[in-house]
mmCIF file of C-alpha atoms in Angstrom:
data_model
loop_
_atom_site.group_PDB
_atom_site.id
_atom_site.type_symbol
_atom_site.label_atom_id
_atom_site.label_comp_id
_atom_site.label_asym_id
_atom_site.label_seq_id
_atom_site.Cartn_x
_atom_site.Cartn_y
_atom_site.Cartn_z
ATOM 1 C CA MET A 53 -10.588 0.269 15.938
ATOM 2 C CA ARG A 54 -12.990 3.560 16.099
ATOM 3 C CA ARG A 55 -16.917 3.189 16.025
ATOM 4 C CA GLY A 56 -18.630 2.095 13.022
ATOM 5 C CA GLN A 57 -15.172 0.774 10.990
ATOM 6 C CA ARG A 58 -14.775 -2.900 10.309
ATOM 7 C CA LEU A 59 -12.239 -4.941 10.556
ATOM 8 C CA VAL A 60 -11.112 -7.436 7.680
ATOM 9 C CA VAL A 61 -8.439 -9.853 8.678
ATOM 10 C CA LEU A 62 -5.998 -11.448 5.994
ATOM 11 C CA ASN A 63 -5.024 -14.756 6.571
ATOM 12 C CA SER A 64 -2.142 -16.917 4.903
ATOM 13 C CA THR A 65 -1.050 -20.998 5.873
ATOM 14 C CA TRP A 66 2.563 -21.468 5.494
ATOM 15 C CA ASN A 67 2.379 -24.303 2.552
ATOM 16 C CA PRO A 68 2.799 -22.670 -0.799
ATOM 17 C CA GLU A 69 0.109 -22.579 -2.037
ATOM 18 C CA GLY A 70 -1.228 -20.179 0.818
ATOM 19 C CA LEU A 71 -2.809 -17.156 0.326
ATOM 20 C CA PHE A 72 1.172 -15.562 1.129
ATOM 21 C CA GLY A 73 3.061 -17.830 -1.196
ATOM 22 C CA SER A 74 -0.041 -18.470 -4.013
ATOM 23 C CA GLY A 75 1.213 -20.945 -5.862
ATOM 24 C CA GLY A 76 3.689 -18.737 -7.932
ATOM 25 C CA GLU A 77 0.703 -16.288 -8.940
ATOM 26 C CA ASP A 78 1.628 -13.619 -6.708
ATOM 27 C CA VAL A 79 -1.955 -12.476 -5.377
ATOM 28 C CA LEU A 80 -1.719 -10.902 -2.296
ATOM 29 C CA PRO A 81 1.045 -8.402 -3.195
ATOM 30 C CA GLY A 82 -1.961 -7.138 -5.087
ATOM 31 C CA LEU A 83 -4.712 -7.806 -3.451
ATOM 32 C CA LEU A 84 -2.944 -5.776 -0.484
ATOM 33 C CA PRO A 85 -2.624 -2.089 -1.994
ATOM 34 C CA ARG A 86 -5.942 -2.470 -3.993
ATOM 35 C CA LEU A 87 -7.719 -3.033 -0.333
ATOM 36 C CA ALA A 88 -6.267 -0.346 0.414
ATOM 37 C CA ALA A 89 -7.107 1.695 -2.653
ATOM 38 C CA GLU A 90 -10.960 0.495 -2.723
ATOM 39 C CA LEU A 91 -11.357 0.095 0.760
ATOM 40 C CA PRO A 92 -12.887 3.826 2.343
ATOM 41 C CA ALA A 93 -9.695 4.281 4.932
ATOM 42 C CA ASP A 94 -12.466 5.362 7.592
ATOM 43 C CA ASP A 95 -14.689 2.540 7.182
ATOM 44 C CA TYR A 96 -12.473 -0.373 7.379
ATOM 45 C CA ARG A 97 -9.370 -1.376 8.507
ATOM 46 C CA LEU A 98 -7.103 -3.781 7.264
ATOM 47 C CA ALA A 99 -5.007 -7.077 9.716
ATOM 48 C CA ALA A 100 -2.971 -10.208 8.350
ATOM 49 C CA VAL A 101 -2.840 -12.886 10.323
ATOM 50 C CA LEU A 102 0.324 -14.691 8.912
ATOM 51 C CA HIS A 103 1.125 -17.755 9.662
ATOM 52 C CA PRO A 104 4.585 -17.952 12.574
ATOM 53 C CA ASN A 105 6.565 -20.687 9.732
ATOM 54 C CA ILE A 106 6.198 -17.771 7.266
ATOM 55 C CA TRP A 107 7.702 -15.625 9.673
ATOM 56 C CA TYR A 108 10.511 -17.950 10.865
ATOM 57 C CA GLY A 109 10.984 -18.849 7.448
ATOM 58 C CA HIS A 110 11.455 -15.983 5.983
ATOM 59 C CA GLY A 111 12.669 -13.548 8.924
ATOM 60 C CA PRO A 112 10.400 -10.810 10.390
ATOM 61 C CA GLY A 113 12.139 -7.884 8.883
ATOM 62 C CA GLN A 114 11.715 -9.267 5.132
ATOM 63 C CA ILE A 115 8.160 -9.900 6.348
ATOM 64 C CA ARG A 116 7.597 -6.087 6.641
ATOM 65 C CA ALA A 117 9.860 -4.760 4.026
ATOM 66 C CA TRP A 118 7.534 -7.182 1.590
ATOM 67 C CA LEU A 119 4.541 -5.549 3.326
ATOM 68 C CA ASP A 120 5.869 -2.191 3.831
ATOM 69 C CA ARG A 121 3.247 -0.647 1.157
ATOM 70 C CA ALA A 122 0.469 -1.791 2.456
ATOM 71 C CA ARG A 123 1.911 -0.897 6.128
ATOM 72 C CA ARG A 124 2.036 2.710 5.370
ATOM 73 C CA GLY A 125 -1.595 2.296 3.779
ATOM 74 C CA GLY A 126 -2.941 1.356 7.353
ATOM 75 C CA LEU A 127 -2.576 -2.735 7.388
ATOM 76 C CA VAL A 128 -1.813 -4.146 10.510
ATOM 77 C CA LEU A 129 0.611 -7.020 11.342
ATOM 78 C CA VAL A 130 -1.008 -9.071 13.893
ATOM 79 C CA ASP A 131 1.460 -11.176 16.132
ATOM 80 C CA PRO A 132 1.512 -15.145 15.005
ATOM 81 C CA VAL A 133 1.860 -16.363 18.353
ATOM 82 C CA HIS A 134 -0.217 -14.134 20.653
ATOM 83 C CA ALA A 135 -3.031 -12.029 19.016
ATOM 84 C CA TRP A 136 -3.846 -13.479 15.880
ATOM 85 C CA ARG A 137 -7.307 -15.218 18.565
ATOM 86 C CA GLN A 138 -8.054 -11.416 19.824
ATOM 87 C CA ALA A 139 -8.230 -10.597 16.118
ATOM 88 C CA LEU A 140 -10.412 -13.605 14.827
ATOM 89 C CA LEU A 141 -12.610 -13.047 17.464
ATOM 90 C CA ALA A 142 -12.988 -9.438 16.232
ATOM 91 C CA ALA A 143 -13.083 -9.957 12.864
ATOM 92 C CA ASP A 144 -16.119 -8.787 10.687
ATOM 93 C CA LEU A 145 -14.530 -10.542 7.758
ATOM 94 C CA VAL A 146 -11.636 -13.213 6.736
ATOM 95 C CA LEU A 147 -10.050 -13.093 3.870
ATOM 96 C CA GLY A 148 -7.971 -16.411 3.511
ATOM 97 C CA ASP A 149 -7.202 -19.627 2.387
ATOM 98 C CA PHE A 150 -7.405 -23.511 3.719
ATOM 99 C CA GLY A 151 -5.803 -22.858 6.366
ATOM 100 C CA ALA A 152 -7.049 -23.192 9.738
ATOM 101 C CA VAL A 153 -7.320 -20.415 11.082
ATOM 102 C CA SER A 154 -10.161 -19.729 8.211
ATOM 103 C CA TYR A 155 -11.915 -22.717 9.927
ATOM 104 C CA TYR A 156 -11.620 -21.473 13.230
ATOM 105 C CA ALA A 157 -13.138 -18.043 11.605
ATOM 106 C CA ALA A 158 -16.041 -19.716 10.129
ATOM 107 C CA ALA A 159 -16.661 -22.036 13.215
ATOM 108 C CA LEU A 160 -16.866 -18.709 15.027
ATOM 109 C CA GLY A 161 -19.699 -17.664 12.749
ATOM 110 C CA THR A 162 -17.521 -14.959 10.941
ATOM 111 C CA PRO A 163 -18.067 -14.409 6.977
ATOM 112 C CA VAL A 164 -15.404 -15.988 5.498
ATOM 113 C CA LEU A 165 -14.203 -15.242 2.006
ATOM 114 C CA LEU A 166 -11.414 -18.035 0.318
ATOM 115 C CA ALA A 167 -8.799 -16.371 -1.869
ATOM 116 C CA ALA A 168 -7.220 -20.065 -2.289
ATOM 117 C CA ASP A 169 -8.435 -22.893 -1.809
ATOM 118 C CA GLY A 170 -5.083 -25.506 -1.943
ATOM 119 C CA ALA A 171 -6.668 -27.513 -4.851
ATOM 120 C CA GLY A 172 -5.661 -31.187 -4.534
ATOM 121 C CA LEU A 173 -3.777 -31.113 -1.503
ATOM 122 C CA LEU A 174 -6.587 -31.817 1.245
ATOM 123 C CA ASP A 175 -7.645 -34.865 1.770
ATOM 124 C CA GLY A 176 -11.220 -35.046 0.695
ATOM 125 C CA GLU A 177 -13.082 -36.666 3.023
ATOM 126 C CA ALA A 178 -11.458 -34.212 5.692
ATOM 127 C CA PRO A 179 -13.989 -31.701 7.288
ATOM 128 C CA LEU A 180 -11.442 -28.918 6.094
ATOM 129 C CA ALA A 181 -11.997 -30.097 2.477
ATOM 130 C CA GLU A 182 -15.586 -29.739 2.672
ATOM 131 C CA PHE A 183 -15.709 -26.421 4.075
ATOM 132 C CA VAL A 184 -13.195 -25.003 1.215
ATOM 133 C CA ARG A 185 -15.913 -26.938 -1.458
ATOM 134 C CA ARG A 186 -18.450 -24.710 0.090
ATOM 135 C CA ALA A 187 -16.987 -21.003 1.135
ATOM 136 C CA PRO A 188 -17.667 -18.017 -1.417
ATOM 137 C CA ARG A 189 -14.519 -17.528 -3.215
ATOM 138 C CA LEU A 190 -13.130 -13.806 -3.328
ATOM 139 C CA ASP A 191 -12.160 -12.777 -6.704
ATOM 140 C CA PRO A 192 -8.841 -11.333 -6.090
ATOM 141 C CA TYR A 193 -8.661 -9.807 -9.478
ATOM 142 C CA GLY A 194 -12.687 -8.204 -9.567
ATOM 143 C CA PRO A 195 -13.501 -5.369 -7.570
ATOM 144 C CA LEU A 196 -12.636 -5.856 -4.062
ATOM 145 C CA LEU A 197 -15.463 -3.357 -2.549
ATOM 146 C CA PRO A 198 -18.798 -5.078 -2.876
ATOM 147 C CA GLN A 199 -17.024 -8.191 -2.633
ATOM 148 C CA VAL A 200 -16.030 -7.235 1.175
ATOM 149 C CA GLU A 201 -19.901 -5.719 1.335
ATOM 150 C CA ARG A 202 -21.037 -9.048 0.038
ATOM 151 C CA GLY A 203 -19.302 -11.051 1.869
ATOM 152 C CA ILE A 204 -20.359 -9.383 5.560
ATOM 153 C CA ALA A 205 -24.499 -9.089 3.809
ATOM 154 C CA ALA A 206 -25.639 -11.693 2.851
ATOM 155 C CA HIS A 207 -23.292 -14.365 5.071
ATOM 156 C CA ARG A 208 -25.379 -16.724 7.184
ATOM 157 C CA PRO A 209 -23.385 -18.616 9.772
ATOM 158 C CA ASP A 210 -23.131 -22.573 9.029
ATOM 159 C CA PRO A 211 -23.130 -24.852 12.116
ATOM 160 C CA ALA A 212 -20.597 -27.399 10.043
ATOM 161 C CA PRO A 213 -17.636 -26.038 11.156
ATOM 162 C CA ALA A 214 -18.274 -25.334 14.866
ATOM 163 C CA GLY A 215 -19.604 -28.846 14.909
ATOM 164 C CA PHE A 216 -16.242 -30.234 13.939
ATOM 165 C CA VAL A 217 -14.110 -27.698 15.891
ATOM 166 C CA THR A 218 -15.224 -28.877 18.855
ATOM 167 C CA SER A 219 -18.232 -31.216 20.536
ATOM 168 C CA GLU A 220 -18.416 -29.754 23.820
ATOM 169 C CA PRO A 221 -18.360 -26.089 24.466
ATOM 170 C CA GLY A 222 -17.089 -24.439 27.278
ATOM 171 C CA ARG A 223 -15.316 -27.862 28.610
ATOM 172 C CA SER A 224 -12.048 -28.387 26.763
ATOM 173 C CA ALA A 225 -10.165 -27.222 29.952
ATOM 174 C CA GLU A 226 -11.738 -29.919 32.285
ATOM 175 C CA LEU A 227 -11.824 -32.619 29.058
ATOM 176 C CA LEU A 228 -8.071 -32.589 28.217
ATOM 177 C CA ARG A 229 -6.837 -32.027 31.531
ATOM 178 C CA ARG A 230 -8.394 -35.277 32.864
ATOM 179 C CA HIS A 231 -7.255 -36.956 29.213
ATOM 180 C CA PHE A 232 -3.484 -35.913 30.197
ATOM 181 C CA TYR A 233 -3.404 -36.858 33.525
ATOM 182 C CA ALA A 234 -4.842 -40.203 32.319
ATOM 183 C CA LEU A 235 -2.108 -40.773 29.475
ATOM 184 C CA MET A 236 0.407 -40.131 32.821
ATOM 185 C CA ASP A 237 -1.794 -41.879 35.199
ATOM 186 C CA LEU A 238 -1.094 -39.638 37.735
ATOM 187 C CA PRO A 239 -4.721 -38.325 39.730
ATOM 188 C CA GLU A 240 -5.992 -34.800 38.653
ATOM 189 C CA PRO A 241 -5.507 -32.050 40.847
ATOM 190 C CA PRO A 242 -8.250 -30.777 42.838
ATOM 191 C CA GLY A 243 -10.464 -28.156 42.159
ATOM 192 C CA PRO A 244 -12.008 -26.974 38.960
ATOM 193 C CA ALA A 245 -10.247 -26.681 35.387
ATOM 194 C CA SER A 246 -9.584 -23.262 34.140
ATOM 195 C CA LEU A 247 -7.790 -21.622 31.353
ATOM 196 C CA GLU A 248 -5.781 -17.853 31.132
ATOM 197 C CA PRO A 249 -8.470 -15.863 29.482
ATOM 198 C CA LEU A 250 -7.028 -13.953 25.812
ATOM 199 C CA PRO A 251 -5.353 -11.142 26.903
ATOM 200 C CA LEU A 252 -6.005 -7.385 24.923
ATOM 201 C CA PRO A 253 -3.655 -7.190 22.675
ATOM 202 C CA PRO A 254 -1.373 -4.220 22.305
ATOM 203 C CA TYR A 255 -2.755 -0.297 21.643
ATOM 204 C CA ALA A 256 -2.459 0.035 18.184
ATOM 205 C CA PRO A 257 -3.824 3.008 17.224
ATOM 206 C CA GLY A 258 -4.264 3.064 13.308
ATOM 207 C CA ARG A 259 -1.866 5.103 11.434
ATOM 208 C CA THR A 260 -1.782 5.557 7.562
ATOM 209 C CA THR A 261 1.781 7.401 6.286
ATOM 210 C CA ALA A 262 0.687 6.789 2.496
ATOM 211 C CA PRO A 263 -0.786 10.053 0.964
ATOM 212 C CA LEU A 264 -4.651 9.692 1.402
ATOM 213 C CA ARG A 265 -7.045 10.531 -1.869
ATOM 214 C CA VAL A 266 -10.404 12.474 0.352
ATOM 215 C CA ARG A 267 -13.207 12.848 -1.459
ATOM 216 C CA THR A 268 -15.522 15.767 0.479
ATOM 217 C CA ARG A 269 -19.253 17.034 -0.006
ATOM 218 C CA ALA A 270 -20.633 20.062 2.065
ATOM 219 C CA GLU A 271 -23.815 21.176 2.021
ATOM 220 C CA GLY A 272 -24.251 23.921 5.419
ATOM 221 C CA THR A 273 -22.632 22.311 8.799
ATOM 222 C CA ASP A 274 -22.264 18.709 6.918
ATOM 223 C CA VAL A 275 -19.267 17.210 5.057
ATOM 224 C CA VAL A 276 -19.023 14.113 3.780
ATOM 225 C CA VAL A 277 -15.659 12.694 3.518
ATOM 226 C CA GLU A 278 -14.314 9.478 2.110
ATOM 227 C CA ARG A 279 -10.506 9.158 2.628
ATOM 228 C CA PHE A 280 -8.486 5.992 0.520
ATOM 229 C CA ALA A 281 -5.178 4.986 0.442
ATOM 230 C CA GLU A 282 -5.035 4.927 -3.102
ATOM 231 C CA HIS A 283 -7.561 6.550 -6.153
ATOM 232 C CA PRO A 284 -10.950 5.884 -5.247
ATOM 233 C CA PRO A 285 -12.768 3.936 -7.904
ATOM 234 C CA GLY A 286 -15.427 5.608 -8.985
ATOM 235 C CA ALA A 287 -15.562 7.781 -5.704
ATOM 236 C CA ALA A 288 -18.200 11.251 -5.590
ATOM 237 C CA GLY A 289 -17.210 14.459 -5.093
ATOM 238 C CA ASP A 290 -14.123 17.193 -4.421
ATOM 239 C CA ALA A 291 -10.805 15.872 -4.029
ATOM 240 C CA HIS A 292 -8.008 16.577 -2.142
ATOM 241 C CA LEU A 293 -4.774 15.428 -1.151
ATOM 242 C CA ALA A 294 -3.848 14.813 3.034
ATOM 243 C CA VAL A 295 -0.414 13.444 2.885
ATOM 244 C CA HIS A 296 0.794 12.062 6.545
ATOM 245 C CA GLU A 297 4.331 14.604 7.262
ATOM 246 C CA GLU A 298 6.584 11.380 7.261
ATOM 247 C CA THR A 299 5.840 10.178 4.284
ATOM 248 C CA ARG A 300 7.824 7.594 1.966
ATOM 249 C CA HIS A 301 7.913 10.161 -0.530
ATOM 250 C CA PRO A 302 9.229 13.650 0.339
ATOM 251 C CA GLY A 303 7.868 14.732 -2.866
ATOM 252 C CA ASP A 304 4.183 13.831 -1.680
ATOM 253 C CA LEU A 305 4.323 17.324 0.595
ATOM 254 C CA ASP A 306 5.134 19.705 -2.145
ATOM 255 C CA VAL A 307 1.506 18.954 -4.453
ATOM 256 C CA ALA A 308 -0.537 18.132 -0.325
ATOM 257 C CA ASP A 309 -3.081 20.067 0.068
ATOM 258 C CA VAL A 310 -3.557 18.975 3.488
ATOM 259 C CA ILE A 311 0.215 18.211 5.620
ATOM 260 C CA THR A 312 -0.723 16.048 9.052
ATOM 261 C CA ARG A 313 1.363 14.932 11.516
ATOM 262 C CA ASP A 314 0.576 13.517 15.056
ATOM 263 C CA GLY A 315 2.000 13.227 19.108
ATOM 264 C CA PRO A 316 1.969 15.182 22.243
ATOM 265 C CA ALA A 317 0.981 18.829 22.018
ATOM 266 C CA GLU A 318 4.198 19.874 23.854
ATOM 267 C CA ASP A 319 6.617 18.075 22.276
ATOM 268 C CA PRO A 320 9.906 20.181 22.324
ATOM 269 C CA ARG A 321 11.113 19.521 19.637
ATOM 270 C CA LEU A 322 8.313 21.700 17.042
ATOM 271 C CA GLY A 323 8.044 24.420 19.365
ATOM 272 C CA GLY A 324 3.805 23.569 19.862
ATOM 273 C CA PRO A 325 1.210 22.918 16.844
ATOM 274 C CA GLY A 326 1.403 26.624 16.046
ATOM 275 C CA ALA A 327 5.198 26.840 15.627
ATOM 276 C CA TRP A 328 4.916 23.432 13.426
ATOM 277 C CA ALA A 329 1.835 24.775 11.613
ATOM 278 C CA ASP A 330 3.548 27.875 10.386
ATOM 279 C CA GLU A 331 7.057 26.162 9.551
ATOM 280 C CA VAL A 332 4.632 23.836 7.351
ATOM 281 C CA LEU A 333 2.859 26.190 5.161
ATOM 282 C CA GLY A 334 5.900 28.314 4.433
ATOM 283 C CA LEU A 335 8.076 25.133 3.050
ATOM 284 C CA HIS A 336 4.532 23.950 0.780
ATOM 285 C CA PRO A 337 3.437 26.912 -0.207
ATOM 286 C CA HIS A 338 0.946 24.476 -2.108
ATOM 287 C CA CYS A 339 0.041 23.236 0.646
ATOM 288 C CA ALA A 340 -3.668 25.080 2.256
ATOM 289 C CA THR A 341 -4.067 23.112 5.639
ATOM 290 C CA ALA A 342 -1.591 22.017 8.091
ATOM 291 C CA GLY A 343 -2.971 19.894 10.853
ATOM 292 C CA TYR A 344 -1.213 18.598 14.316
ATOM 293 C CA VAL A 345 -3.203 16.152 15.580
ATOM 294 C CA THR A 346 -2.496 16.086 19.732
ATOM 295 C CA GLY A 347 -4.560 13.518 20.562
ATOM 296 C CA PRO A 348 -7.360 10.731 19.327
ATOM 297 C CA HIS A 349 -10.048 13.295 19.729
ATOM 298 C CA ALA A 350 -8.449 16.480 18.798
ATOM 299 C CA CYS A 351 -6.226 18.743 16.742
ATOM 300 C CA PHE A 352 -5.077 21.867 15.744
ATOM 301 C CA VAL A 353 -5.395 23.267 12.181
ATOM 302 C CA ARG A 354 -4.103 26.514 10.996
ATOM 303 C CA SER A 355 -5.375 27.006 7.233
ATOM 304 C CA ARG A 356 -4.443 30.032 4.892
ATOM 305 C CA GLY A 357 -6.091 33.232 4.800
ATOM 306 C CA HIS A 358 -8.400 31.775 7.390
ATOM 307 C CA GLY A 359 -6.400 31.126 11.162
ATOM 308 C CA ALA A 360 -5.420 28.510 12.917
ATOM 309 C CA PHE A 361 -8.662 26.603 15.093
ATOM 310 C CA ARG A 362 -8.809 24.038 18.178
ATOM 311 C CA VAL A 363 -10.618 20.932 16.606
ATOM 312 C CA ALA A 364 -12.282 18.809 19.189
ATOM 313 C CA ALA A 365 -14.994 15.793 19.140
ATOM 314 C CA GLU A 366 -18.118 16.427 20.326
ATOM 315 C CA PRO A 367 -19.497 13.369 22.730
ATOM 316 C CA GLY A 368 -20.420 10.759 21.175
ATOM 317 C CA ALA A 369 -18.133 11.152 18.270
ATOM 318 C CA ASP A 370 -15.569 8.866 17.207
ATOM 319 C CA ALA A 371 -12.994 9.163 14.127
ATOM 320 C CA ASP A 372 -9.161 10.325 13.264
ATOM 321 C CA PRO A 373 -9.228 13.457 14.189
ATOM 322 C CA ALA A 374 -7.033 13.955 10.488
ATOM 323 C CA ALA A 375 -10.463 13.193 8.892
ATOM 324 C CA TYR A 376 -11.554 16.274 11.024
ATOM 325 C CA ALA A 377 -9.111 18.677 9.398
ATOM 326 C CA SER A 378 -9.961 17.288 5.843
ATOM 327 C CA ALA A 379 -13.518 17.940 6.398
ATOM 328 C CA LEU A 380 -12.479 21.464 7.901
ATOM 329 C CA HIS A 381 -10.363 22.618 5.221
ATOM 330 C CA ALA A 382 -13.310 21.548 2.385
ATOM 331 C CA TRP A 383 -15.846 23.294 4.830
ATOM 332 C CA LEU A 384 -14.044 26.313 4.594
ATOM 333 C CA ALA A 385 -13.162 25.559 0.937
ATOM 334 C CA TYR A 386 -16.440 25.713 0.329
ATOM 335 C CA GLY A 387 -17.342 29.156 2.101
ATOM 336 C CA GLY A 388 -17.150 28.009 5.574
ATOM 337 C CA THR A 389 -16.700 30.954 8.301
ATOM 338 C CA VAL A 390 -15.792 30.084 11.694
ATOM 339 C CA PRO A 391 -17.562 33.034 13.799
ATOM 340 C CA ALA A 392 -15.963 34.128 17.099
ATOM 341 C CA GLY A 393 -17.613 31.889 19.668
ATOM 342 C CA GLY A 394 -17.196 28.202 17.100
ATOM 343 C CA VAL A 395 -19.128 26.280 15.300
ATOM 344 C CA VAL A 396 -19.869 22.544 15.468
ATOM 345 C CA LEU A 397 -19.436 20.330 12.108
ATOM 346 C CA ARG A 398 -21.049 17.195 10.992
ATOM 347 C CA MET A 399 -18.617 14.963 9.107
ATOM 348 C CA HIS A 400 -20.634 11.566 7.508
ATOM 349 C CA THR A 401 -18.196 9.159 6.744
ATOM 350 C CA ALA A 402 -17.566 4.959 8.069
ATOM 351 C CA GLY A 403 -21.237 5.012 7.948
ATOM 352 C CA GLY A 404 -21.825 7.569 10.617
ATOM 353 C CA THR A 405 -22.189 10.875 11.761
ATOM 354 C CA HIS A 406 -19.038 12.472 13.979
ATOM 355 C CA PRO A 407 -20.013 16.023 15.302
ATOM 356 C CA PHE A 408 -16.699 18.142 15.979
ATOM 357 C CA ARG A 409 -15.826 21.605 17.134
ATOM 358 C CA VAL A 410 -14.035 23.801 15.800
ATOM 359 C CA THR A 411 -13.089 27.170 18.181
ATOM 360 C CA PRO A 412 -10.640 30.102 16.993
ATOM 361 C CA ALA A 413 -7.361 29.627 18.549
ATOM 362 C CA ALA A 414 -5.453 32.779 20.521
#
């Protein structure tokens, strides 16, 4: 997650009427690519928490194959045992169903939109059933971005789910240990009861290998950038196509305006960023800009007809360096020129401003 991004977590229980099973309507496979299409890639990150029985029922390979298109669009599949709680704590919005994870999200005060309510499957007297009756719905066939934005902005936490999840906040370790030892008819160990803290999940930087449709607007040294993993609905500005070198469809590279890759600058297989960029521009005559992301805040860019540049985020900026490459591509196309001493451009994306310095590369 980068500063300014919002995390949308999709979750599904293992019941056939859950979001992943979708009661025969096959909602999720169509919903995921539309989320990638309609939510700007720099403003949102998508993660999926699927019940362990879904993973073990179908097998990890099959799950990854079914969701491959969404994963190439930036979706992260969360470990169903060790990392789902951390994802829920970090979520800005949960798109889910009638499973327990949606209820836990509501108990945390997180906005929840239900895409499958399991009508007729829940005990009408259960707290979960009451939550499902009252929770706002996601229309999977309507425009998604307005629903996501409205779901976050209009949310008012409901204290009821938290009250049913625990009546003694912060005392679960103490009370459960006392209960378990009473069941075993054994004395409790001395000292306070404690729980292991949740570990930080493995670092998973955002990586999108699906082609990105990029909309830009430039004025002076300010460049507005919006990137989408599919065709954006109604986005304003000039358009170009940015394609990762590891795209699933090599033909995308022949029509790309910007081609990117990421990895260590000293990778001996590529001969360095400059050699890689020269090769890319030679192989793909349509491509105008090649961007080699060398770190979380830097990249090397070669622009056809303009030369080679080193791009680095200014202090406080936190955006995908591949977006900087697209911003520089657009700025040069608008007639910008980089002086010998370099220039600072201001990229506007993800609800913030991310200044980055461009200097000529030797």
